[in-house]
Coordinates of C-alpha atoms (C1' of nucleotides) in Angstrom, one line a residue:
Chain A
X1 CA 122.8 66.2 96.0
X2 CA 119.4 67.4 95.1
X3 CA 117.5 70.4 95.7
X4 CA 115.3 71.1 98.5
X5 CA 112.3 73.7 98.3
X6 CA 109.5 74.6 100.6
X7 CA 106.4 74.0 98.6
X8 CA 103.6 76.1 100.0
X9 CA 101.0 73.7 98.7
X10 CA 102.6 71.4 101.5
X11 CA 103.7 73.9 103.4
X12 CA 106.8 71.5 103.9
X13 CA 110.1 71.2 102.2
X14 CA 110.3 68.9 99.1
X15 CA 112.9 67.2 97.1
X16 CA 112.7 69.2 93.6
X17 CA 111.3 66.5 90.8
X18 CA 110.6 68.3 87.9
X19 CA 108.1 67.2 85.1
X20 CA 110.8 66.7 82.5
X21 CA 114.1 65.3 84.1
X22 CA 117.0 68.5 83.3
X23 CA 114.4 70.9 82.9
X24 CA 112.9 73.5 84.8
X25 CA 109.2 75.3 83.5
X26 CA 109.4 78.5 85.6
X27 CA 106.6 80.9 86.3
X28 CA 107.2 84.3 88.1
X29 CA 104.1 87.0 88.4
X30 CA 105.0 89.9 87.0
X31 CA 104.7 93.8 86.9
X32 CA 101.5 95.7 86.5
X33 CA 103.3 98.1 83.6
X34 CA 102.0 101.5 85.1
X35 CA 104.4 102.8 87.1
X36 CA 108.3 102.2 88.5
X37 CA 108.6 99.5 90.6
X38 CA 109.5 99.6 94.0
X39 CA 112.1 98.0 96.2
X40 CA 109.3 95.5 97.5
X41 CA 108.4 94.9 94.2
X42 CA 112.3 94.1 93.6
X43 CA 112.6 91.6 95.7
X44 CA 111.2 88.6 93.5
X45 CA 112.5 89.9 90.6
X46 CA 116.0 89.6 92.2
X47 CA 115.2 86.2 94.7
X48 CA 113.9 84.3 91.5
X49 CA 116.2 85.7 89.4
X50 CA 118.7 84.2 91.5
X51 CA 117.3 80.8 91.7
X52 CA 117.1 80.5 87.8
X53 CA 120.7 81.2 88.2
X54 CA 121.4 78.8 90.4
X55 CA 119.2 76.0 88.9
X56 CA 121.2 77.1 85.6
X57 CA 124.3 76.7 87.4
X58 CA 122.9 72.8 88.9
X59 CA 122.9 72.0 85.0
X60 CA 119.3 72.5 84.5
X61 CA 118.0 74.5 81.2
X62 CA 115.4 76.9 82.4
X63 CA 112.3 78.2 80.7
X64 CA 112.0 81.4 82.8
X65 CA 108.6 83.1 82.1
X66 CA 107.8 86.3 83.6
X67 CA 104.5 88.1 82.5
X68 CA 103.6 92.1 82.2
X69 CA 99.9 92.8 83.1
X70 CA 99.3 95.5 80.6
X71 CA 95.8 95.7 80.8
X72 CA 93.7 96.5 84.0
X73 CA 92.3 98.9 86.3
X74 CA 95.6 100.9 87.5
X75 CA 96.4 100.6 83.5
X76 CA 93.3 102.5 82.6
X77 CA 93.3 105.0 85.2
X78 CA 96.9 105.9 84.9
X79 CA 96.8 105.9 81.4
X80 CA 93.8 108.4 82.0
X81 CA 95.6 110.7 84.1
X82 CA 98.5 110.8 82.0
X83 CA 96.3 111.3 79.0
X84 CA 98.2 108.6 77.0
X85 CA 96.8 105.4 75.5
X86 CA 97.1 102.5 77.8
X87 CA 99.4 100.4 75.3
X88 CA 101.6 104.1 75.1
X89 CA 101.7 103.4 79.4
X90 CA 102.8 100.2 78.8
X91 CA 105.7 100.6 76.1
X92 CA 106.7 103.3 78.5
X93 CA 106.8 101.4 82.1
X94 CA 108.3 98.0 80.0
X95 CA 111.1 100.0 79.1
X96 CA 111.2 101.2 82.5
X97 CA 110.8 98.1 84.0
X98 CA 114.1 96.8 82.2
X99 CA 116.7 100.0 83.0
X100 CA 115.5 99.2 86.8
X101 CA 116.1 95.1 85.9
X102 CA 118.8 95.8 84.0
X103 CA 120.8 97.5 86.2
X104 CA 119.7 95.3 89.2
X105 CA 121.4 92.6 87.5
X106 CA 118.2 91.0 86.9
X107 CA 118.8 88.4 83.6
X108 CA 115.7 89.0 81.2
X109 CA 113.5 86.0 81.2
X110 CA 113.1 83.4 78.5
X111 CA 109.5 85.0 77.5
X112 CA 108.0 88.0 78.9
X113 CA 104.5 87.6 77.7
X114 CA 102.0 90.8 77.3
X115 CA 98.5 90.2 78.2
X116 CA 97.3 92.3 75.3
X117 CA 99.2 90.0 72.9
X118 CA 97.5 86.8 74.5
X119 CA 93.8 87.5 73.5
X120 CA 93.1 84.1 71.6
X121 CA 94.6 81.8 74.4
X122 CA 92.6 83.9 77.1
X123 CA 89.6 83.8 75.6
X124 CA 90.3 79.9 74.6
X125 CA 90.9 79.1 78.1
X126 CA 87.6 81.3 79.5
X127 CA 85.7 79.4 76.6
X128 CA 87.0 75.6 77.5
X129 CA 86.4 76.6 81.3
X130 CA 82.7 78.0 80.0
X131 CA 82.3 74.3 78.0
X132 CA 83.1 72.9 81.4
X133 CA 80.8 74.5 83.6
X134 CA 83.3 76.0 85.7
X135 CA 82.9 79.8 84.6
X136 CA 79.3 81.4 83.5
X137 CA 78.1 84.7 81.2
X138 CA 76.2 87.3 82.2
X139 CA 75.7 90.3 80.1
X140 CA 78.9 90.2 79.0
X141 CA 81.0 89.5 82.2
X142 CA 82.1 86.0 82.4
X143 CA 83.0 84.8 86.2
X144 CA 84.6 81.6 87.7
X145 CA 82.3 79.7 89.6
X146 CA 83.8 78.5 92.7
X147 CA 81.4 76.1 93.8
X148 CA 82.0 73.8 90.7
X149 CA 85.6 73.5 91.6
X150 CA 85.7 71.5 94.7
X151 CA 89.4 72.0 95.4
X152 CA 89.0 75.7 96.1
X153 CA 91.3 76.9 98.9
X154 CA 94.0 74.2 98.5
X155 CA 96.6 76.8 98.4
X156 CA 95.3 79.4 101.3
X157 CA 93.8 76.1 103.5
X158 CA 91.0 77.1 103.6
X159 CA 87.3 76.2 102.7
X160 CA 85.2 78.1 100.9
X161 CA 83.2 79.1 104.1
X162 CA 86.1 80.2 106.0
X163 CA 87.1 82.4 103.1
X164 CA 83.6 83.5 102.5
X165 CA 82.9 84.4 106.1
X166 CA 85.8 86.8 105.9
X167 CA 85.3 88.1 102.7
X168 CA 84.6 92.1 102.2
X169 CA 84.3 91.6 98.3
X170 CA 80.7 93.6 97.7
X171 CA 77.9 91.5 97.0
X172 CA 77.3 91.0 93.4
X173 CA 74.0 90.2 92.7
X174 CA 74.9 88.4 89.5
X175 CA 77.5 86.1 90.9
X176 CA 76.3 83.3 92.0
X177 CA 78.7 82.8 94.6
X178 CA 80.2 85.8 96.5
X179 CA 84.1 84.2 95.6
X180 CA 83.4 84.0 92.3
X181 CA 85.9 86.0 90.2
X182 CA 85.8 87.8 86.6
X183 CA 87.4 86.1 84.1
X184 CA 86.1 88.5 81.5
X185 CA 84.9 92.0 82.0
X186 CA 82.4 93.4 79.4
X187 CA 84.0 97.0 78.2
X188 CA 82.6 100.0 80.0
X189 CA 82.7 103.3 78.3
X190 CA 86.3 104.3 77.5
X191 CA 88.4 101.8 78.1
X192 CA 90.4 99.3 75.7
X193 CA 88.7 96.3 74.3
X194 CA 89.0 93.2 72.4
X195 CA 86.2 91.5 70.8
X196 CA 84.6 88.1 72.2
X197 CA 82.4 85.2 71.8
X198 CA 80.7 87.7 75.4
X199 CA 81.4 90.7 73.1
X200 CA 83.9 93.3 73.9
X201 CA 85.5 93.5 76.9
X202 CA 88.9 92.9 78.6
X203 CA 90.3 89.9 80.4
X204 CA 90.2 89.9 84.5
X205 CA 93.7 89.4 86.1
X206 CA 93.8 86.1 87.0
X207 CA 92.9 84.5 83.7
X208 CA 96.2 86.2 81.8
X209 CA 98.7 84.0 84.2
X210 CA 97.0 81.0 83.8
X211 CA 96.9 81.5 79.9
X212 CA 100.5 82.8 79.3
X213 CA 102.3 80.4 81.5
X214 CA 100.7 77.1 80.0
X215 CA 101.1 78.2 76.9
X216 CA 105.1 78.5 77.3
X217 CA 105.3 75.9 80.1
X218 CA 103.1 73.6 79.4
X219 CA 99.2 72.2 81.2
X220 CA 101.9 71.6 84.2
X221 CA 105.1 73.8 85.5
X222 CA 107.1 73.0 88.1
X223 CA 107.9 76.1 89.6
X224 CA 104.9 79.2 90.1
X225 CA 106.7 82.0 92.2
X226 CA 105.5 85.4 93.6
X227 CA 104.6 87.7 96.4
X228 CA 103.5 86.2 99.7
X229 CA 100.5 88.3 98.6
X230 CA 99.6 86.8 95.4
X231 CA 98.9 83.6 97.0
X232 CA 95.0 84.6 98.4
X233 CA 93.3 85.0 95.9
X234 CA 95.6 85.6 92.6
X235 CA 97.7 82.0 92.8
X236 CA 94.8 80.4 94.0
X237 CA 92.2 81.7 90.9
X238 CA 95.2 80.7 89.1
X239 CA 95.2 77.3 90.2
X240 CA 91.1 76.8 89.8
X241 CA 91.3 78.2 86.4
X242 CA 93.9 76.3 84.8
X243 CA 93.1 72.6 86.8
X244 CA 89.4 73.0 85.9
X245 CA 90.5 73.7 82.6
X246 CA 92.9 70.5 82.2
X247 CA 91.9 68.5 84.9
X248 CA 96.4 68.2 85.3
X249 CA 98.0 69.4 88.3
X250 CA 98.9 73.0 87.4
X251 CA 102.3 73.8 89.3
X252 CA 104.0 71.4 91.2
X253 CA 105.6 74.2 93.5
X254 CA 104.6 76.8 94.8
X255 CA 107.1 79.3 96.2
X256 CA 106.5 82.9 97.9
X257 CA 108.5 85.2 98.6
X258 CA 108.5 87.7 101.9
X259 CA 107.7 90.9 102.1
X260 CA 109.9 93.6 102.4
X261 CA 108.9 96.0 105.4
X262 CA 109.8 99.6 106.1
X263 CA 109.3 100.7 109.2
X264 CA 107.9 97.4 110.1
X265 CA 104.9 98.0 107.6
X266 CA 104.6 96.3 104.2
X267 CA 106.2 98.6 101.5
X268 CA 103.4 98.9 99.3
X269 CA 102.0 101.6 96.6
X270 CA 98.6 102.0 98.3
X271 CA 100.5 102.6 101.5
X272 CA 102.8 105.2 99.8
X273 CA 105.4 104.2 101.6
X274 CA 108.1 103.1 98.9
X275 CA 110.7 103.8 97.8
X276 CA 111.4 103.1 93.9
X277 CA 113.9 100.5 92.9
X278 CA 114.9 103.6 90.6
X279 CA 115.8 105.5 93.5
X280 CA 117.4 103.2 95.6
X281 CA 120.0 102.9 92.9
X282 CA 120.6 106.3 92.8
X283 CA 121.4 106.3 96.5
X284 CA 123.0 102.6 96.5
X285 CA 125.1 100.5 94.1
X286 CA 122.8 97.9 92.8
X287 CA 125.1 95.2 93.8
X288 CA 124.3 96.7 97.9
X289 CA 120.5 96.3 97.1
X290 CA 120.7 92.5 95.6
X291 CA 123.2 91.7 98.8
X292 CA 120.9 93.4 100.8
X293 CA 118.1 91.0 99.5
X294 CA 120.0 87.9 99.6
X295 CA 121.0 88.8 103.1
X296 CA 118.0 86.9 104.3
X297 CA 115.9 83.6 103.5
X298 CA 113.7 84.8 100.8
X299 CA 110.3 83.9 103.0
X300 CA 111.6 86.0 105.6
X301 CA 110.0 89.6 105.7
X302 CA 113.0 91.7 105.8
X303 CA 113.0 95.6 107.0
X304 CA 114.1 98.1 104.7
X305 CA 116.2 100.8 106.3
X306 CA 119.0 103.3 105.1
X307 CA 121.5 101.2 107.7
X308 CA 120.7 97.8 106.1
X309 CA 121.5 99.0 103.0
X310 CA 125.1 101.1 103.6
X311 CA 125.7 97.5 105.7
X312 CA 125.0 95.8 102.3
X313 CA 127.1 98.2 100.4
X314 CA 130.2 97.5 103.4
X315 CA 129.9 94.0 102.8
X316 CA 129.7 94.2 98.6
X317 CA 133.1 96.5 99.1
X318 CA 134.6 94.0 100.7
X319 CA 133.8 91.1 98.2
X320 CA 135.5 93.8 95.6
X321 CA 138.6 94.4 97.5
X322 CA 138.9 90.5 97.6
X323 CA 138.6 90.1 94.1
X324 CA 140.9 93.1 93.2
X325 CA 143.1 92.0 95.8
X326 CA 143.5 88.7 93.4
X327 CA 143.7 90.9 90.4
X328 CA 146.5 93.2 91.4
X329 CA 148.5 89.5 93.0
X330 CA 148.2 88.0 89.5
X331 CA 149.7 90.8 87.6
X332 CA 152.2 90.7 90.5
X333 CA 152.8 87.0 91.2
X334 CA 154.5 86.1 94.4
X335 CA 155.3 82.8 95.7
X336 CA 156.0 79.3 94.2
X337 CA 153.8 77.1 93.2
X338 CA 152.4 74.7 96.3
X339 CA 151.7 77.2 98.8
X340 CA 148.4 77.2 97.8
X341 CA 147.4 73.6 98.2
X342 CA 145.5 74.4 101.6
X343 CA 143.6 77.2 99.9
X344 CA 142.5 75.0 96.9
X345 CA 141.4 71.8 99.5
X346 CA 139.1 75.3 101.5
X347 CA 137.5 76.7 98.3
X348 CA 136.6 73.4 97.4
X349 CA 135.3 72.4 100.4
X350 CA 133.4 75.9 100.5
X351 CA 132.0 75.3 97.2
X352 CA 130.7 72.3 98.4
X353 CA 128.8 74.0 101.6
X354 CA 127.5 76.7 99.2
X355 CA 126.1 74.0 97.4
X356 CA 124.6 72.5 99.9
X357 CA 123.0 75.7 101.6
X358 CA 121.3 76.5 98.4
X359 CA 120.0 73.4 97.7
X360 CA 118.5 73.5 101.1
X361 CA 115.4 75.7 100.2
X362 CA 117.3 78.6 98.4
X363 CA 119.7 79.2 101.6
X364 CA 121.2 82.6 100.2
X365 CA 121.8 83.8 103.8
X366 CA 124.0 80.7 105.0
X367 CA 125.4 81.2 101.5
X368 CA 127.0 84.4 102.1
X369 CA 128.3 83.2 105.1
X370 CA 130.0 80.8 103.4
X371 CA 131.4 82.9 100.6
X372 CA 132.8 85.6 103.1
X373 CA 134.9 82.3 105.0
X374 CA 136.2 82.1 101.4
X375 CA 136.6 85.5 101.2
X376 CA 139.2 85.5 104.6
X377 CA 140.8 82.2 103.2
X378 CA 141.7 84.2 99.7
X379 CA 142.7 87.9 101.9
X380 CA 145.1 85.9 104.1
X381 CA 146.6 83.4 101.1
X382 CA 147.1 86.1 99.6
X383 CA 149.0 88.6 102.6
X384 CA 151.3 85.5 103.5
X385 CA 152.7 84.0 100.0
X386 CA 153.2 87.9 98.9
X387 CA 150.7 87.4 96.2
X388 CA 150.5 84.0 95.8
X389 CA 151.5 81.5 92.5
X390 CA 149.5 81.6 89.3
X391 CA 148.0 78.4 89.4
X392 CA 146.3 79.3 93.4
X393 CA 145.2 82.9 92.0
X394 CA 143.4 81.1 89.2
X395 CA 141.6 78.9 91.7
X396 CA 140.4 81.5 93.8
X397 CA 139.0 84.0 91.0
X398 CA 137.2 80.9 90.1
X399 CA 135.7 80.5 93.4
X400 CA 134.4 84.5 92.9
X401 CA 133.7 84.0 89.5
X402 CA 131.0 80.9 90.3
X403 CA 129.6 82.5 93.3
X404 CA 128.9 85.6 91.6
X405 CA 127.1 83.9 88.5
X406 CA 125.0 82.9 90.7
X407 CA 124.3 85.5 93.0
X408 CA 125.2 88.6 91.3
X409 CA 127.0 90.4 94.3
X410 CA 131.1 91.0 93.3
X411 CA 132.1 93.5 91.3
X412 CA 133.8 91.5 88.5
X413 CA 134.1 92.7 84.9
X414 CA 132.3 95.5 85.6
X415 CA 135.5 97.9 85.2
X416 CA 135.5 99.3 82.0
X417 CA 138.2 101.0 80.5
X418 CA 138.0 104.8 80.3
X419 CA 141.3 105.8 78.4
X420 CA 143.2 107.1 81.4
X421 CA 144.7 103.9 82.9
X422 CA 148.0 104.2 81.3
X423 CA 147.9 108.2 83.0
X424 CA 146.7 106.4 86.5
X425 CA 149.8 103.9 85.9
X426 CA 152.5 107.2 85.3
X427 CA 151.5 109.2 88.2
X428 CA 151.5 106.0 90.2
X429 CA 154.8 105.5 89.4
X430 CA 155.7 109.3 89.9
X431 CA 154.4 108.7 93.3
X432 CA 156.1 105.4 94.0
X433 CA 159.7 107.5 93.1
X434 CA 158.4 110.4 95.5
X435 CA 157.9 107.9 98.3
X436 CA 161.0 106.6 98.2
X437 CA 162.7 109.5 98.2
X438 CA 160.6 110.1 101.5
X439 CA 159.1 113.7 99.9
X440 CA 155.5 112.6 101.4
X441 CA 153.9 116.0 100.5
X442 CA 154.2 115.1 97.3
X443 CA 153.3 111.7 97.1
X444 CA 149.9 112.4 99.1
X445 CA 149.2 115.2 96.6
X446 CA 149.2 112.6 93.5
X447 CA 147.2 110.8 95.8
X448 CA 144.5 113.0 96.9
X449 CA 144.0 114.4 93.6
X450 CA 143.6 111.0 92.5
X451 CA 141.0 110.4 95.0
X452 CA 139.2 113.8 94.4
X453 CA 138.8 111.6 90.5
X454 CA 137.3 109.0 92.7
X455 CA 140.4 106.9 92.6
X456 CA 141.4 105.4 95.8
X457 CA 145.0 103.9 96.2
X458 CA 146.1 101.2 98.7
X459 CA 149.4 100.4 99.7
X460 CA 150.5 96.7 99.8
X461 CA 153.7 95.0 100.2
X462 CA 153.4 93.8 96.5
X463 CA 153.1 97.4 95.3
X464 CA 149.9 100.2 95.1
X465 CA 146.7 98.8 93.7
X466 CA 144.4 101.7 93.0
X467 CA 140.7 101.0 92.5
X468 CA 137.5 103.6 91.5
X469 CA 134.7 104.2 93.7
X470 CA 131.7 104.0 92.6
Chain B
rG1 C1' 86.7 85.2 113.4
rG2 C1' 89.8 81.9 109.9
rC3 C1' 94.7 81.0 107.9
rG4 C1' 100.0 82.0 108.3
rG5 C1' 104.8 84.1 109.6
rC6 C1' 108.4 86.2 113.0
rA7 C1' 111.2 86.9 118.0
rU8 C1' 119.3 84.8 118.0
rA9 C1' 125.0 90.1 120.1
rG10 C1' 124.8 97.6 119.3
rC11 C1' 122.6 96.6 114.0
rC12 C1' 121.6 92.7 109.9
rA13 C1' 121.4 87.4 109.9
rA14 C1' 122.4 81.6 109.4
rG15 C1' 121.6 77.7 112.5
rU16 C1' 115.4 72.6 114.0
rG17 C1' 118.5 68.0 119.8
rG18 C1' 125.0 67.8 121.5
rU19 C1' 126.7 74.5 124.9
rA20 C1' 125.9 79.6 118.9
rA21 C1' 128.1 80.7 110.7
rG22 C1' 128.8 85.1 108.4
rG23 C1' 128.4 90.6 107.5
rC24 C1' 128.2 95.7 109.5
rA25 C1' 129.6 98.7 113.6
rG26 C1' 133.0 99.0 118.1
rA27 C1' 137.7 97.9 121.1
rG28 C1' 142.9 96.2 121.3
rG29 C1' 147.1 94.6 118.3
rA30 C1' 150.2 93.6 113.7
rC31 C1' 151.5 95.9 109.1
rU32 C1' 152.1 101.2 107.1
rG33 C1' 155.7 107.6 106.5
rC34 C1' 150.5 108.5 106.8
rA35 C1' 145.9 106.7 104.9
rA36 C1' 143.4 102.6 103.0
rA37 C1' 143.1 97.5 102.6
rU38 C1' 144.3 93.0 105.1
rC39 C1' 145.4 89.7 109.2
rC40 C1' 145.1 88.4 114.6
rU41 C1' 142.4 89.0 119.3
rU42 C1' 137.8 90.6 121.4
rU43 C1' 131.9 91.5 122.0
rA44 C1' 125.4 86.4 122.9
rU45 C1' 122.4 83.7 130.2
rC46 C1' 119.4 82.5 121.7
rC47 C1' 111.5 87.1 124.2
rC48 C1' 109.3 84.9 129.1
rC49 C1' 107.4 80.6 132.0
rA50 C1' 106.7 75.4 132.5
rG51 C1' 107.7 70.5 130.5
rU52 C1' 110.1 66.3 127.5
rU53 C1' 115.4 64.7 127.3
rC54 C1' 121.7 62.5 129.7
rG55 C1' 121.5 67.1 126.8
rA56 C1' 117.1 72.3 123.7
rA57 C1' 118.1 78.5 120.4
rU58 C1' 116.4 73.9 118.3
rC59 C1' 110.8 69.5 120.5
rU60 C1' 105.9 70.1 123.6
rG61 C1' 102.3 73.3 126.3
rG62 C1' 101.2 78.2 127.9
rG63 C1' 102.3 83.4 127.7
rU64 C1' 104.0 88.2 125.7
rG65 C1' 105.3 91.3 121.5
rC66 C1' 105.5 92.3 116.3
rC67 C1' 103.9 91.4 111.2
rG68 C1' 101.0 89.6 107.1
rC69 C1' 96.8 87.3 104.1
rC70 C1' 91.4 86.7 103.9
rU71 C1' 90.1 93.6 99.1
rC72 C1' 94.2 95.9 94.3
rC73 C1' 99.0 94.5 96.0
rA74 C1' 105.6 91.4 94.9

RNA sequence: GGCGGCAUAGCCAAGUGGUAAGGCAGAGGACUGCAAAUCCUUUAUCCCCAGUUCGAAUCUGGGUGCCGCCUCCA
C-alpha cells in the first residue's frame, strides 16, 4: 500500500515517489520570529508535524526542515518598537516558538535553519541566478526577473498577464517587470546588514527558502508544505528561484494546508483577529487543540470556535478514559486468556483502515473515525471479560500506543508521578472499607476532597480507578 | 476580472455511482448507594433546479450562499 497525496502542482492526487527510495526530503515554511504564533499559524506546524510522523511510522527516515525568517520587515520594525536588536527579537520569539511547539506536541525538526546564519548560500544562489540572467542589480537591490523564467505561474495557473492584470504591487520604476521580486535589498538607514558582491543589504523573503531547503534537502525535495497562502507569490518565487538556478525540478509536491477561520474570516495578525497558540493552551489542553486540527482534512478551512474546541477536548477525554480503562484492567486482570481473540482480529483490521485512510491524502478525519470504532471495541472488551486477559490488554494499548505516535491525541505517559499516589491508594482503600460498611457520607467525603485535588474517581466492577484532571 | 475552495443531522466531520463512518450535544434504557465512566437503543428527504444512469451526497449543466489567493500573511 502506498501513499497517496494531492499535489497542488497537479492539482490531482499522486502516488508518493520520492527522489531517494526510503527517504523523504521535507520542507515546511516557517515562523517569521517576531511575535507568538497564533492558532492559524498552528495548524501546519501540527498537520506536517503529523505527516512526518506518519511517513516515520510507514518506515521512511525523514529529513524535516523547518526554517525561521529572522530577518525582514516585521523583524525590523518590532525589533524597533521593542527597542531590542533584531537578532535579541529573534532569540526571544525562537524560544517562544518552541514552549508553544513543545507543548503542542509538535517534534522539533531535523534542521531549523536561521536566515541570518545562511548569508553565503543566499548570496551564492542570488549570484548563480545573476550569472544566469534570471535576476538583475540596480543600485544595490537585486530583483528576479520574471520574464526570463518562462515557467512563471505553474503553481498559481496562471500567466504572467493574468497575474499582472491583477496585481496592486506599486510600480517600480526600476523593475523591469512589475512581478519582479527582490532578491536582495540594499540596507536603508538603520537596519541590519550583511555585506555583498551589491554591497550591504539584507536578503528578500523568498530567496532564504529556496537557499536553506536545498542546502539540507538537496537541488530537488519531495515534499514543500505551507499555508494555502504561501502558494501566490512566496512558493511560486520559490520555485522560479531555485529551478532557474539548477535547471532540476525543485519540489516534487506541493502540499497546502487550509486556513483556519474564526468567525468565518481568515485568522490572521493583520486582521487582529487571533488568538495565540499560547493562549489557547491556557484555555484548552494541547491534546484538544491538535484533535481539534486533525478533526478535519488538512485542505479543508476549518472554523475556529470556543464549541469546537471543548468538542475536541470531550473527544480527547474519552480516548484517555479508554486507555486508563486498559491501565487500571491490567493491574486488575480479569478473564482467561481467548476471550480476546475477536478484539485482536478488530484492532487489526482497524489498523489496517487507519492505514489506509492516511495513505489516502493524509485522511486524519476518517482516521479518527476509525480509532474511536477501536476505541468502543476496547470499552466493551473490556466491561464484558471483567478486565480482560494480559495478552488482549497488551494488544489493545498497542493499538493506542501506535495511533498516538502518530497523531499525538491520547493522553499516554503523560502522568507523572507526584509523591502522593501511595496516599491516593490509602484513602481509596479507607473509602472502599467505608462503602462497604454502607456509611456513604463518609465515603463521598474522601471522594469529594479528592476531587476538590482535581482527582476524580470512578467506580467499576473491577474496583475504583481514580484519574487527575487536567 | 483571473485562479481556487466549500455547502452532509442541533454542532463538528468522513464518505466521489449501489439508499449515509466517527466525535460532541440530546432522549430512553442497562449498570451503580449516589456520581462518573462504560455499554445498548435512538436522532439525516446529503443547499436548490434540471440532466446522465437500472441506481447519485457522489457524475454533467445551471442556480444560490459562503470563503480564500492574485499585497505582508500559515
Amino acid at each position: 500500500m502506498s501513499m497517496v497525496l494531492y499535489n497542488d502542482l497537479t492539482r490531482s492526487k499522486e502516488p508518493f515517489v520520492p527522489v531517494h527510495e526510503g527517504h523523504v526530503g521535507f520542507y515546511s515554511c516557517g515562523p517569521t520570529v517576531y511575535d507568538y504564533f497564533h492558532i492559524g499559524n498552528a495548524r501546519p506546524f501540527i498537520l506536517f508535524d503529523t505527516l512526518r510522523r506518519y511517513f516515520e511510522y510507514s518506515g521512511y527516515t525523514v529529513t524535516f526542515v523547518q526554517n525561521f525568517t529572522d530577518i525582514d520587515d516585521k523583524m525590523i520594525n518590532r525589533a524597533n518598537q521593542e527597542g531590542i536588536s533584531v537578532s535579541e527579537l529573534a532569540d526571544r520569539f525562537i524560544a517562544e516558538y518552541y514552549k508553544d511547539a513543545d507543548a503542542l506536541g509538535v517534534r522539533r525538526p531535523t534542521h531549523a535553519p536561521k536566515a541570518t546564519e545562511h548569508m553565503d548560500e543566499i548570496i551564492g544562489l542570488v549570484s548563480t541566478l545573476i550569472e544566469k540572467g534570471h535576476a538583475y542589480e540596480v543600485d544595490g537591490d537585486v530583483f528576479f526577473d520574471v520574464g526570463s523564467f518562462p515557467a512563471y505561474g505553474v503553481l498559481a495557473k496562471q500567466s504572467l498577464e493574468e497575474l499582472q492584470s491583477a496585481a496592486r504591487t506599486e510600480i517600480n520604476e526600476r523593475k523591469k517587470h512589475p512581478l519582479d521580486f527582490a532578491l536582495w535589498k540594499s540596507k536603508k538607514e538603520g537596519e541590519p546588514s550583511w555585506p555583498s558582491p551589491w554591497g550591504e543589504g539584507r536578503p528578500g523573503w523568498h530567496i532564504e527558502c529556496s537557499a536553506m531547503s536545498m542546502k539540507y534537502l538537496g537541488s530537488t525535495l519531495d515534499i514543500h508544505s505551507g499555508g494555502t497562502d504561501l502558494t501566490f507569490p512566496h512558493h511560486e518565487n520559490e520555485i522560479a528561484q531555485a529551478e532557474a538556478a539548477t535547471g532540476k525540478t525543485f519540489a516534487k509536491y506541493w502540499i497546502h494546508n487550509g486556513y483556519l477561520l474564526i468567525d468565518k474570516e481568515k485568522m490572521s495578525k493583520s486582521l487582529g483577529n487571533f488568538l495565540t497558540a499560547r493562549a489557547a493552551r491556557e484555555k484548552f489542553p494541547p491534546r484538544a487543540i491538535r484533535f481539534f486540527m486533525l478533526s478535519a482534512h488538512y485542505r479543508s478551512p476549518i472554523n475556529f470556535s470556543e464549541e469546537s474546541l471543548v468538542q475536541a477536548e470531550s473527544a480527547v477525554e474519552r480516548l484517555d478514559n479508554c486507555w486508563s480503562g486498559l491501565q487500571h484492567a491490567k493491574k486488575n486482570p480479569g478473564s482467561e486468556e481467548g476471550a480476546g481473540a475477536g478484539l485482536a482480529d478488530l484492532l487489526d483490521g482497524l489498523e489496517g483502515r487507519f492505514r489506509e485512510a492516511m495513505d489516502d491524502d493524509f485522511n486524519t478525519a476518517a482516521a479518527l473515525g476509525i480509532v474511536f470504532e477501536g476505541v468502543k471495541g476496547i470499552n466493551t472488551f473490556l466491561k464484558e471479560n471483567d478486565g480482560g486477559d494480559a495478552k488482549t490488554l497488551e494488544r489493545a494499548e498497542a493499538f493506542l500506543r501506535t495511533v498516538d505516535s502518530i497523531l499525538g491525541v491520547i493522553g499516554i505517559d503523560e502522568e507523572e508521578a507526584r509523591g502522593d499516589e501511595e496516599e491516593i491508594e490509602i484513602l481509596l482503600k479507607e473509602r472502599e472499607a467505608a462503602r462497604r460498611e454502607r456509611n456513604f457520607s463518609r465515603s463521598d467525603e474522601i471522594r469529594d476532597s479528592l476531587a476538590a485535588r482535581g482527582i476524580l474517581l470512578e467506580d467499576t466492577p473491577q474496583g475504583t480507578k481514580w484519574k487527575r484532571k487536567n
